[in-house]
Structure formats: C-alpha cells, structure tokens
Amino acid sequence: MSAMSKTILVTGGNSGIGAALCKLLATEHGCRVLLGARSPEKGEKAKADIVAKYPDAKIDVVTIDVASDSSVAAAAAAVKAMGVTLYALVNNAGLGLAQADDDAHNTAAVMNVNYAGPKRVTDAFVPLIQPDGGRVVNVSSGAASAWVKGQDAATKKLYSTPGLTQAQLDASVAKEVAAGNVGWGDGYGISKAALTALTLVQAAAHPTLVVVSLSPGFIMTPMTVGYGAKLSPEEGCKSSIKCLFGDVVSGLYYGSDGLRSPMTVSRDPGTPEYAGEDDPDPAKYNK
C-alpha cells in the first residue's frame, strides 16, 4: 500500500498533538486522514485550519467520544459506510493534567478515556483495519514508565512482560485505583501505564497487526499548561510517525525519539536504545 493510499484515523485530532499529526499525515505523507473529535464543531474547525493552508489535504471529520460505547459504535459504523479500509488507528485522545475539563481531575473519568477508551476504540475498529500489516498506535506517555518504576518487582513485571492477559491487567488496575496508587495527575500515571500494558494484550490478540505504544515527549498542549513543557505539538509527532511508517516491533513501547524504551525505568531521548529485558545496565537510560 503506497503512502498516498493510506487512510488513518486519529482520535483526539482536533487539538494538540492530534491536530499536528493530522496535518503532517495529510500534507507531508499524502494520507487520507479521518480526524476524530468528540465535538463535530471543533473537528470541522481543525479541518478548516489545515485545509486553508493546504487545499489538497484529504481530511474527513469523524465524530467520536472515546469514553462512550455508543459514540464509538456509531463512529465505526460511519467509517464502515465510507467504504474505506484503514491502514492505521492512532489512539491519541487523552484526558488529565491541566485540561480545562472537570473530568480531568476525576480518576474514574481519566481511566475511562486513557485506558478503557483505546480498548473500546480498537475493539470497534479492528474489523476495518487492513488485516495484514495494519497498525494500531497507542499514544501513551513518559508518565507510564514513571509510574511503573516506582512499583514493586511483581507489578513491574506484570506491566512490562508479554503474556499479560486482559483479566490480569484489569484486576491489577482495579486494585491499584482502589488503593489510591494512581500516580500524579489524578490517575494520569497509572492510566498511561495501563495503556502501555494494554498494548501487550492487543499485540497478542491481533498477531497480524502491528500494535505499539509510545511517548510523544513533554509537549506544549492544553494538557501541559503550567507544567513547563517547551516542545511544539509537531515535535511531539516524531515517535508517532516512526510507529506508523517505520520498522517497529508489535507490542513494544517507543520513546519520544522513536527508539525502543523500557517500562521499568525512564529512558531519556538521546540515550541508548533499550536492548530488552535482559539489558545489564538499565540505569544508563536516564543518566
């Protein structure tokens, strides 16, 4: 499949990293982009902003609230009715931190969007993704490894080792949330750790697809206002582009520089690529 024929759905595509990724995919990579947005008005505004500068950009707005079963089902039906086959799904929509949304400070809501949302969307859209070599890209965060590295050995293993089942992950998430062990940002930490672990489950469940997770880096978006982020949304797309079009391995987690990263320690951009669970010196990643 040539780049010009690829159709990619990006949830949360109306602002921040999602909007920047939609623009790059439609303009620099020649893709047909399905811009997913909870608000159709905000989705159309984001599309108009791109098309105003790039009239040849191929963008369709798909109304989708990743927190709602019915909205996700309706979005999948709408995309199916378009008669397209997706090359990839990017689970980018996220909630938490500094967003001007009351739910951003509600752990249950954060978990529903950041963890249950990508599962809900992937389950609904997998039948529409090209069955051999299609991709699912889960936009996680450095907050994922920041949460995991502070846990005990058994929890570190559970969240980072292939073979994890959905039942095991759900049980662990429920236990940690009930105990209040949710990390910074009202659950943002564990929600992203759970998303990266979910990637292991999804990769095993869909062996003909490439399913990966990533950190976009510390990017200036409505989510990080006041946190000191300095990188642009476009700079936050580097790992997404690598995971969409590059040579990556299903189930793995990639850093903001597009290199494989561990989940049990934080790996800073510019440090060596993670060599796997038998790496003798994990401390070198954040020296």
PDB file of N, CA, C and O in Angstrom, residues 151-210:
ATOM      1  N   GLN A 151       6.963   0.912  41.358  1.00  0.00           N
ATOM      2  CA  GLN A 151       6.194  -0.203  41.904  1.00  0.00           C
ATOM      3  C   GLN A 151       7.115  -1.347  42.340  1.00  0.00           C
ATOM      4  O   GLN A 151       8.306  -1.351  42.053  1.00  0.00           O
ATOM      5  N   ASP A 152       6.522  -2.338  43.011  1.00  0.00           N
ATOM      6  CA  ASP A 152       7.308  -3.494  43.425  1.00  0.00           C
ATOM      7  C   ASP A 152       7.640  -4.379  42.221  1.00  0.00           C
ATOM      8  O   ASP A 152       7.129  -4.165  41.114  1.00  0.00           O
ATOM      9  N   ALA A 153       8.498  -5.359  42.430  1.00  0.00           N
ATOM     10  CA  ALA A 153       9.008  -6.174  41.322  1.00  0.00           C
ATOM     11  C   ALA A 153       7.897  -6.906  40.582  1.00  0.00           C
ATOM     12  O   ALA A 153       7.909  -6.999  39.346  1.00  0.00           O
ATOM     13  N   ALA A 154       6.925  -7.427  41.319  1.00  0.00           N
ATOM     14  CA  ALA A 154       5.842  -8.176  40.680  1.00  0.00           C
ATOM     15  C   ALA A 154       4.998  -7.272  39.788  1.00  0.00           C
ATOM     16  O   ALA A 154       4.594  -7.666  38.681  1.00  0.00           O
ATOM     17  N   THR A 155       4.742  -6.057  40.252  1.00  0.00           N
ATOM     18  CA  THR A 155       3.937  -5.123  39.456  1.00  0.00           C
ATOM     19  C   THR A 155       4.719  -4.660  38.234  1.00  0.00           C
ATOM     20  O   THR A 155       4.166  -4.550  37.135  1.00  0.00           O
ATOM     21  N   LYS A 156       6.012  -4.396  38.419  1.00  0.00           N
ATOM     22  CA  LYS A 156       6.844  -4.026  37.268  1.00  0.00           C
ATOM     23  C   LYS A 156       6.785  -5.111  36.197  1.00  0.00           C
ATOM     24  O   LYS A 156       6.647  -4.821  35.000  1.00  0.00           O
ATOM     25  N   LYS A 157       6.875  -6.359  36.615  1.00  0.00           N
ATOM     26  CA  LYS A 157       6.846  -7.465  35.663  1.00  0.00           C
ATOM     27  C   LYS A 157       5.501  -7.562  34.968  1.00  0.00           C
ATOM     28  O   LYS A 157       5.425  -7.753  33.752  1.00  0.00           O
ATOM     29  N   LEU A 158       4.427  -7.406  35.731  1.00  0.00           N
ATOM     30  CA  LEU A 158       3.096  -7.533  35.153  1.00  0.00           C
ATOM     31  C   LEU A 158       2.874  -6.501  34.057  1.00  0.00           C
ATOM     32  O   LEU A 158       2.294  -6.813  33.005  1.00  0.00           O
ATOM     33  N   TYR A 159       3.320  -5.261  34.279  1.00  0.00           N
ATOM     34  CA  TYR A 159       3.046  -4.179  33.332  1.00  0.00           C
ATOM     35  C   TYR A 159       4.036  -4.116  32.174  1.00  0.00           C
ATOM     36  O   TYR A 159       3.897  -3.252  31.305  1.00  0.00           O
ATOM     37  N   SER A 160       4.994  -5.015  32.125  1.00  0.00           N
ATOM     38  CA  SER A 160       6.021  -4.898  31.087  1.00  0.00           C
ATOM     39  C   SER A 160       6.366  -6.198  30.368  1.00  0.00           C
ATOM     40  O   SER A 160       7.222  -6.187  29.481  1.00  0.00           O
ATOM     41  N   THR A 161       5.688  -7.293  30.702  1.00  0.00           N
ATOM     42  CA  THR A 161       6.073  -8.592  30.157  1.00  0.00           C
ATOM     43  C   THR A 161       4.998  -9.166  29.237  1.00  0.00           C
ATOM     44  O   THR A 161       3.831  -9.249  29.629  1.00  0.00           O
ATOM     45  N   PRO A 162       5.362  -9.577  28.012  1.00  0.00           N
ATOM     46  CA  PRO A 162       4.394 -10.246  27.134  1.00  0.00           C
ATOM     47  C   PRO A 162       3.807 -11.478  27.814  1.00  0.00           C
ATOM     48  O   PRO A 162       4.468 -12.130  28.627  1.00  0.00           O
ATOM     49  N   GLY A 163       2.568 -11.782  27.474  1.00  0.00           N
ATOM     50  CA  GLY A 163       1.878 -12.890  28.118  1.00  0.00           C
ATOM     51  C   GLY A 163       0.814 -12.407  29.082  1.00  0.00           C
ATOM     52  O   GLY A 163      -0.015 -13.185  29.560  1.00  0.00           O
ATOM     53  N   LEU A 164       0.833 -11.113  29.370  1.00  0.00           N
ATOM     54  CA  LEU A 164      -0.180 -10.495  30.205  1.00  0.00           C
ATOM     55  C   LEU A 164      -1.554 -10.694  29.582  1.00  0.00           C
ATOM     56  O   LEU A 164      -1.727 -10.565  28.365  1.00  0.00           O
ATOM     57  N   THR A 165      -2.551 -11.024  30.393  1.00  0.00           N
ATOM     58  CA  THR A 165      -3.917 -11.178  29.896  1.00  0.00           C
ATOM     59  C   THR A 165      -4.750  -9.954  30.261  1.00  0.00           C
ATOM     60  O   THR A 165      -4.414  -9.205  31.183  1.00  0.00           O
ATOM     61  N   GLN A 166      -5.854  -9.789  29.548  1.00  0.00           N
ATOM     62  CA  GLN A 166      -6.747  -8.670  29.845  1.00  0.00           C
ATOM     63  C   GLN A 166      -7.297  -8.781  31.260  1.00  0.00           C
ATOM     64  O   GLN A 166      -7.397  -7.770  31.978  1.00  0.00           O
ATOM     65  N   ALA A 167      -7.627  -9.984  31.680  1.00  0.00           N
ATOM     66  CA  ALA A 167      -8.170 -10.175  33.025  1.00  0.00           C
ATOM     67  C   ALA A 167      -7.151  -9.801  34.090  1.00  0.00           C
ATOM     68  O   ALA A 167      -7.478  -9.152  35.099  1.00  0.00           O
ATOM     69  N   GLN A 168      -5.881 -10.182  33.886  1.00  0.00           N
ATOM     70  CA  GLN A 168      -4.837  -9.829  34.849  1.00  0.00           C
ATOM     71  C   GLN A 168      -4.643  -8.319  34.923  1.00  0.00           C
ATOM     72  O   GLN A 168      -4.508  -7.748  36.007  1.00  0.00           O
ATOM     73  N   LEU A 169      -4.628  -7.678  33.764  1.00  0.00           N
ATOM     74  CA  LEU A 169      -4.425  -6.236  33.732  1.00  0.00           C
ATOM     75  C   LEU A 169      -5.597  -5.500  34.379  1.00  0.00           C
ATOM     76  O   LEU A 169      -5.403  -4.597  35.198  1.00  0.00           O
ATOM     77  N   ASP A 170      -6.809  -5.893  34.031  1.00  0.00           N
ATOM     78  CA  ASP A 170      -7.978  -5.240  34.621  1.00  0.00           C
ATOM     79  C   ASP A 170      -8.001  -5.400  36.141  1.00  0.00           C
ATOM     80  O   ASP A 170      -8.325  -4.452  36.870  1.00  0.00           O
ATOM     81  N   ALA A 171      -7.640  -6.582  36.615  1.00  0.00           N
ATOM     82  CA  ALA A 171      -7.636  -6.823  38.059  1.00  0.00           C
ATOM     83  C   ALA A 171      -6.589  -5.956  38.752  1.00  0.00           C
ATOM     84  O   ALA A 171      -6.846  -5.382  39.825  1.00  0.00           O
ATOM     85  N   SER A 172      -5.416  -5.831  38.154  1.00  0.00           N
ATOM     86  CA  SER A 172      -4.370  -5.013  38.744  1.00  0.00           C
ATOM     87  C   SER A 172      -4.762  -3.543  38.750  1.00  0.00           C
ATOM     88  O   SER A 172      -4.570  -2.840  39.754  1.00  0.00           O
ATOM     89  N   VAL A 173      -5.302  -3.069  37.640  1.00  0.00           N
ATOM     90  CA  VAL A 173      -5.718  -1.669  37.561  1.00  0.00           C
ATOM     91  C   VAL A 173      -6.773  -1.362  38.617  1.00  0.00           C
ATOM     92  O   VAL A 173      -6.697  -0.347  39.332  1.00  0.00           O
ATOM     93  N   ALA A 174      -7.755  -2.243  38.755  1.00  0.00           N
ATOM     94  CA  ALA A 174      -8.809  -2.035  39.740  1.00  0.00           C
ATOM     95  C   ALA A 174      -8.237  -1.988  41.155  1.00  0.00           C
ATOM     96  O   ALA A 174      -8.629  -1.150  41.983  1.00  0.00           O
ATOM     97  N   LYS A 175      -7.293  -2.866  41.436  1.00  0.00           N
ATOM     98  CA  LYS A 175      -6.678  -2.912  42.764  1.00  0.00           C
ATOM     99  C   LYS A 175      -5.899  -1.636  43.060  1.00  0.00           C
ATOM    100  O   LYS A 175      -6.021  -1.057  44.152  1.00  0.00           O
ATOM    101  N   GLU A 176      -5.100  -1.190  42.101  1.00  0.00           N
ATOM    102  CA  GLU A 176      -4.275  -0.005  42.328  1.00  0.00           C
ATOM    103  C   GLU A 176      -5.137   1.254  42.456  1.00  0.00           C
ATOM    104  O   GLU A 176      -4.866   2.123  43.301  1.00  0.00           O
ATOM    105  N   VAL A 177      -6.169   1.355  41.634  1.00  0.00           N
ATOM    106  CA  VAL A 177      -7.054   2.523  41.719  1.00  0.00           C
ATOM    107  C   VAL A 177      -7.784   2.537  43.060  1.00  0.00           C
ATOM    108  O   VAL A 177      -7.899   3.580  43.723  1.00  0.00           O
ATOM    109  N   ALA A 178      -8.269   1.376  43.485  1.00  0.00           N
ATOM    110  CA  ALA A 178      -8.964   1.289  44.774  1.00  0.00           C
ATOM    111  C   ALA A 178      -8.046   1.681  45.927  1.00  0.00           C
ATOM    112  O   ALA A 178      -8.495   2.277  46.923  1.00  0.00           O
ATOM    113  N   ALA A 179      -6.754   1.382  45.797  1.00  0.00           N
ATOM    114  CA  ALA A 179      -5.785   1.702  46.846  1.00  0.00           C
ATOM    115  C   ALA A 179      -5.278   3.137  46.756  1.00  0.00           C
ATOM    116  O   ALA A 179      -4.523   3.582  47.625  1.00  0.00           O
ATOM    117  N   GLY A 180      -5.676   3.842  45.708  1.00  0.00           N
ATOM    118  CA  GLY A 180      -5.213   5.216  45.529  1.00  0.00           C
ATOM    119  C   GLY A 180      -3.811   5.326  44.987  1.00  0.00           C
ATOM    120  O   GLY A 180      -3.216   6.403  44.997  1.00  0.00           O
ATOM    121  N   ASN A 181      -3.270   4.223  44.477  1.00  0.00           N
ATOM    122  CA  ASN A 181      -1.921   4.218  43.917  1.00  0.00           C
ATOM    123  C   ASN A 181      -2.001   4.554  42.424  1.00  0.00           C
ATOM    124  O   ASN A 181      -1.820   3.708  41.562  1.00  0.00           O
ATOM    125  N   VAL A 182      -2.295   5.823  42.135  1.00  0.00           N
ATOM    126  CA  VAL A 182      -2.615   6.200  40.764  1.00  0.00           C
ATOM    127  C   VAL A 182      -1.599   7.146  40.128  1.00  0.00           C
ATOM    128  O   VAL A 182      -1.734   7.522  38.970  1.00  0.00           O
ATOM    129  N   GLY A 183      -0.584   7.536  40.875  1.00  0.00           N
ATOM    130  CA  GLY A 183       0.412   8.417  40.297  1.00  0.00           C
ATOM    131  C   GLY A 183      -0.044   9.854  40.249  1.00  0.00           C
ATOM    132  O   GLY A 183      -1.133  10.200  40.704  1.00  0.00           O
ATOM    133  N   TRP A 184       0.788  10.690  39.675  1.00  0.00           N
ATOM    134  CA  TRP A 184       0.474  12.114  39.611  1.00  0.00           C
ATOM    135  C   TRP A 184      -0.621  12.392  38.590  1.00  0.00           C
ATOM    136  O   TRP A 184      -0.874  11.620  37.686  1.00  0.00           O
ATOM    137  N   GLY A 185      -1.307  13.524  38.789  1.00  0.00           N
ATOM    138  CA  GLY A 185      -2.322  13.932  37.826  1.00  0.00           C
ATOM    139  C   GLY A 185      -3.634  13.203  37.963  1.00  0.00           C
ATOM    140  O   GLY A 185      -4.293  12.901  36.974  1.00  0.00           O
ATOM    141  N   ASP A 186      -4.069  12.898  39.191  1.00  0.00           N
ATOM    142  CA  ASP A 186      -5.390  12.293  39.403  1.00  0.00           C
ATOM    143  C   ASP A 186      -5.607  11.039  38.569  1.00  0.00           C
ATOM    144  O   ASP A 186      -6.658  10.867  37.944  1.00  0.00           O
ATOM    145  N   GLY A 187      -4.608  10.185  38.530  1.00  0.00           N
ATOM    146  CA  GLY A 187      -4.738   8.923  37.809  1.00  0.00           C
ATOM    147  C   GLY A 187      -4.048   8.898  36.466  1.00  0.00           C
ATOM    148  O   GLY A 187      -4.039   7.860  35.794  1.00  0.00           O
ATOM    149  N   TYR A 188      -3.461  10.022  36.040  1.00  0.00           N
ATOM    150  CA  TYR A 188      -2.824  10.056  34.723  1.00  0.00           C
ATOM    151  C   TYR A 188      -1.698   9.034  34.621  1.00  0.00           C
ATOM    152  O   TYR A 188      -1.562   8.352  33.596  1.00  0.00           O
ATOM    153  N   GLY A 189      -0.909   8.897  35.679  1.00  0.00           N
ATOM    154  CA  GLY A 189       0.226   7.976  35.643  1.00  0.00           C
ATOM    155  C   GLY A 189      -0.191   6.539  35.409  1.00  0.00           C
ATOM    156  O   GLY A 189       0.281   5.875  34.475  1.00  0.00           O
ATOM    157  N   ILE A 190      -1.097   6.032  36.240  1.00  0.00           N
ATOM    158  CA  ILE A 190      -1.500   4.639  36.064  1.00  0.00           C
ATOM    159  C   ILE A 190      -2.308   4.451  34.787  1.00  0.00           C
ATOM    160  O   ILE A 190      -2.241   3.399  34.142  1.00  0.00           O
ATOM    161  N   SER A 191      -3.058   5.461  34.368  1.00  0.00           N
ATOM    162  CA  SER A 191      -3.844   5.304  33.137  1.00  0.00           C
ATOM    163  C   SER A 191      -2.940   5.068  31.939  1.00  0.00           C
ATOM    164  O   SER A 191      -3.247   4.258  31.054  1.00  0.00           O
ATOM    165  N   LYS A 192      -1.796   5.749  31.898  1.00  0.00           N
ATOM    166  CA  LYS A 192      -0.876   5.573  30.777  1.00  0.00           C
ATOM    167  C   LYS A 192      -0.047   4.295  30.924  1.00  0.00           C
ATOM    168  O   LYS A 192       0.276   3.642  29.923  1.00  0.00           O
ATOM    169  N   ALA A 193       0.282   3.929  32.155  1.00  0.00           N
ATOM    170  CA  ALA A 193       0.957   2.642  32.369  1.00  0.00           C
ATOM    171  C   ALA A 193       0.043   1.502  31.936  1.00  0.00           C
ATOM    172  O   ALA A 193       0.488   0.527  31.305  1.00  0.00           O
ATOM    173  N   ALA A 194      -1.227   1.617  32.269  1.00  0.00           N
ATOM    174  CA  ALA A 194      -2.191   0.595  31.871  1.00  0.00           C
ATOM    175  C   ALA A 194      -2.366   0.549  30.359  1.00  0.00           C
ATOM    176  O   ALA A 194      -2.508  -0.533  29.769  1.00  0.00           O
ATOM    177  N   LEU A 195      -2.325   1.704  29.706  1.00  0.00           N
ATOM    178  CA  LEU A 195      -2.437   1.740  28.241  1.00  0.00           C
ATOM    179  C   LEU A 195      -1.248   1.047  27.584  1.00  0.00           C
ATOM    180  O   LEU A 195      -1.419   0.281  26.627  1.00  0.00           O
ATOM    181  N   THR A 196      -0.057   1.296  28.105  1.00  0.00           N
ATOM    182  CA  THR A 196       1.120   0.652  27.530  1.00  0.00           C
ATOM    183  C   THR A 196       1.083  -0.855  27.765  1.00  0.00           C
ATOM    184  O   THR A 196       1.466  -1.641  26.888  1.00  0.00           O
ATOM    185  N   ALA A 197       0.599  -1.267  28.932  1.00  0.00           N
ATOM    186  CA  ALA A 197       0.432  -2.697  29.190  1.00  0.00           C
ATOM    187  C   ALA A 197      -0.666  -3.282  28.311  1.00  0.00           C
ATOM    188  O   ALA A 197      -0.551  -4.418  27.826  1.00  0.00           O
ATOM    189  N   LEU A 198      -1.730  -2.526  28.081  1.00  0.00           N
ATOM    190  CA  LEU A 198      -2.804  -2.974  27.188  1.00  0.00           C
ATOM    191  C   LEU A 198      -2.255  -3.278  25.796  1.00  0.00           C
ATOM    192  O   LEU A 198      -2.730  -4.192  25.110  1.00  0.00           O
ATOM    193  N   THR A 199      -1.234  -2.527  25.395  1.00  0.00           N
ATOM    194  CA  THR A 199      -0.619  -2.752  24.087  1.00  0.00           C
ATOM    195  C   THR A 199      -0.076  -4.171  23.975  1.00  0.00           C
ATOM    196  O   THR A 199      -0.151  -4.802  22.902  1.00  0.00           O
ATOM    197  N   LEU A 200       0.474  -4.701  25.062  1.00  0.00           N
ATOM    198  CA  LEU A 200       0.955  -6.092  25.074  1.00  0.00           C
ATOM    199  C   LEU A 200      -0.203  -7.057  24.832  1.00  0.00           C
ATOM    200  O   LEU A 200      -0.073  -8.031  24.080  1.00  0.00           O
ATOM    201  N   VAL A 201      -1.327  -6.795  25.477  1.00  0.00           N
ATOM    202  CA  VAL A 201      -2.517  -7.643  25.319  1.00  0.00           C
ATOM    203  C   VAL A 201      -3.031  -7.572  23.884  1.00  0.00           C
ATOM    204  O   VAL A 201      -3.338  -8.595  23.253  1.00  0.00           O
ATOM    205  N   GLN A 202      -3.115  -6.356  23.348  1.00  0.00           N
ATOM    206  CA  GLN A 202      -3.636  -6.176  21.991  1.00  0.00           C
ATOM    207  C   GLN A 202      -2.714  -6.789  20.945  1.00  0.00           C
ATOM    208  O   GLN A 202      -3.187  -7.354  19.945  1.00  0.00           O
ATOM    209  N   ALA A 203      -1.416  -6.677  21.145  1.00  0.00           N
ATOM    210  CA  ALA A 203      -0.471  -7.253  20.184  1.00  0.00           C
ATOM    211  C   ALA A 203      -0.631  -8.763  20.105  1.00  0.00           C
ATOM    212  O   ALA A 203      -0.566  -9.358  19.017  1.00  0.00           O
ATOM    213  N   ALA A 204      -0.857  -9.395  21.251  1.00  0.00           N
ATOM    214  CA  ALA A 204      -1.054 -10.846  21.258  1.00  0.00           C
ATOM    215  C   ALA A 204      -2.390 -11.226  20.654  1.00  0.00           C
ATOM    216  O   ALA A 204      -2.518 -12.252  19.970  1.00  0.00           O
ATOM    217  N   ALA A 205      -3.403 -10.399  20.873  1.00  0.00           N
ATOM    218  CA  ALA A 205      -4.740 -10.696  20.372  1.00  0.00           C
ATOM    219  C   ALA A 205      -4.854 -10.505  18.861  1.00  0.00           C
ATOM    220  O   ALA A 205      -5.707 -11.127  18.213  1.00  0.00           O
ATOM    221  N   HIS A 206      -3.990  -9.655  18.289  1.00  0.00           N
ATOM    222  CA  HIS A 206      -4.057  -9.335  16.850  1.00  0.00           C
ATOM    223  C   HIS A 206      -2.684  -9.547  16.211  1.00  0.00           C
ATOM    224  O   HIS A 206      -1.990  -8.587  15.852  1.00  0.00           O
ATOM    225  N   PRO A 207      -2.267 -10.797  16.065  1.00  0.00           N
ATOM    226  CA  PRO A 207      -0.894 -11.085  15.627  1.00  0.00           C
ATOM    227  C   PRO A 207      -0.571 -10.654  14.202  1.00  0.00           C
ATOM    228  O   PRO A 207       0.614 -10.559  13.863  1.00  0.00           O
ATOM    229  N   THR A 208      -1.570 -10.394  13.371  1.00  0.00           N
ATOM    230  CA  THR A 208      -1.268  -9.956  12.002  1.00  0.00           C
ATOM    231  C   THR A 208      -1.148  -8.442  11.897  1.00  0.00           C
ATOM    232  O   THR A 208      -0.791  -7.921  10.836  1.00  0.00           O
ATOM    233  N   LEU A 209      -1.451  -7.735  12.999  1.00  0.00           N
ATOM    234  CA  LEU A 209      -1.308  -6.286  13.027  1.00  0.00           C
ATOM    235  C   LEU A 209      -0.031  -5.907  13.768  1.00  0.00           C
ATOM    236  O   LEU A 209       0.554  -6.713  14.478  1.00  0.00           O
ATOM    237  N   VAL A 210       0.383  -4.663  13.608  1.00  0.00           N
ATOM    238  CA  VAL A 210       1.477  -4.099  14.391  1.00  0.00           C
ATOM    239  C   VAL A 210       0.840  -3.157  15.412  1.00  0.00           C
ATOM    240  O   VAL A 210       0.230  -2.154  15.039  1.00  0.00           O
TER     241      VAL A 210
END
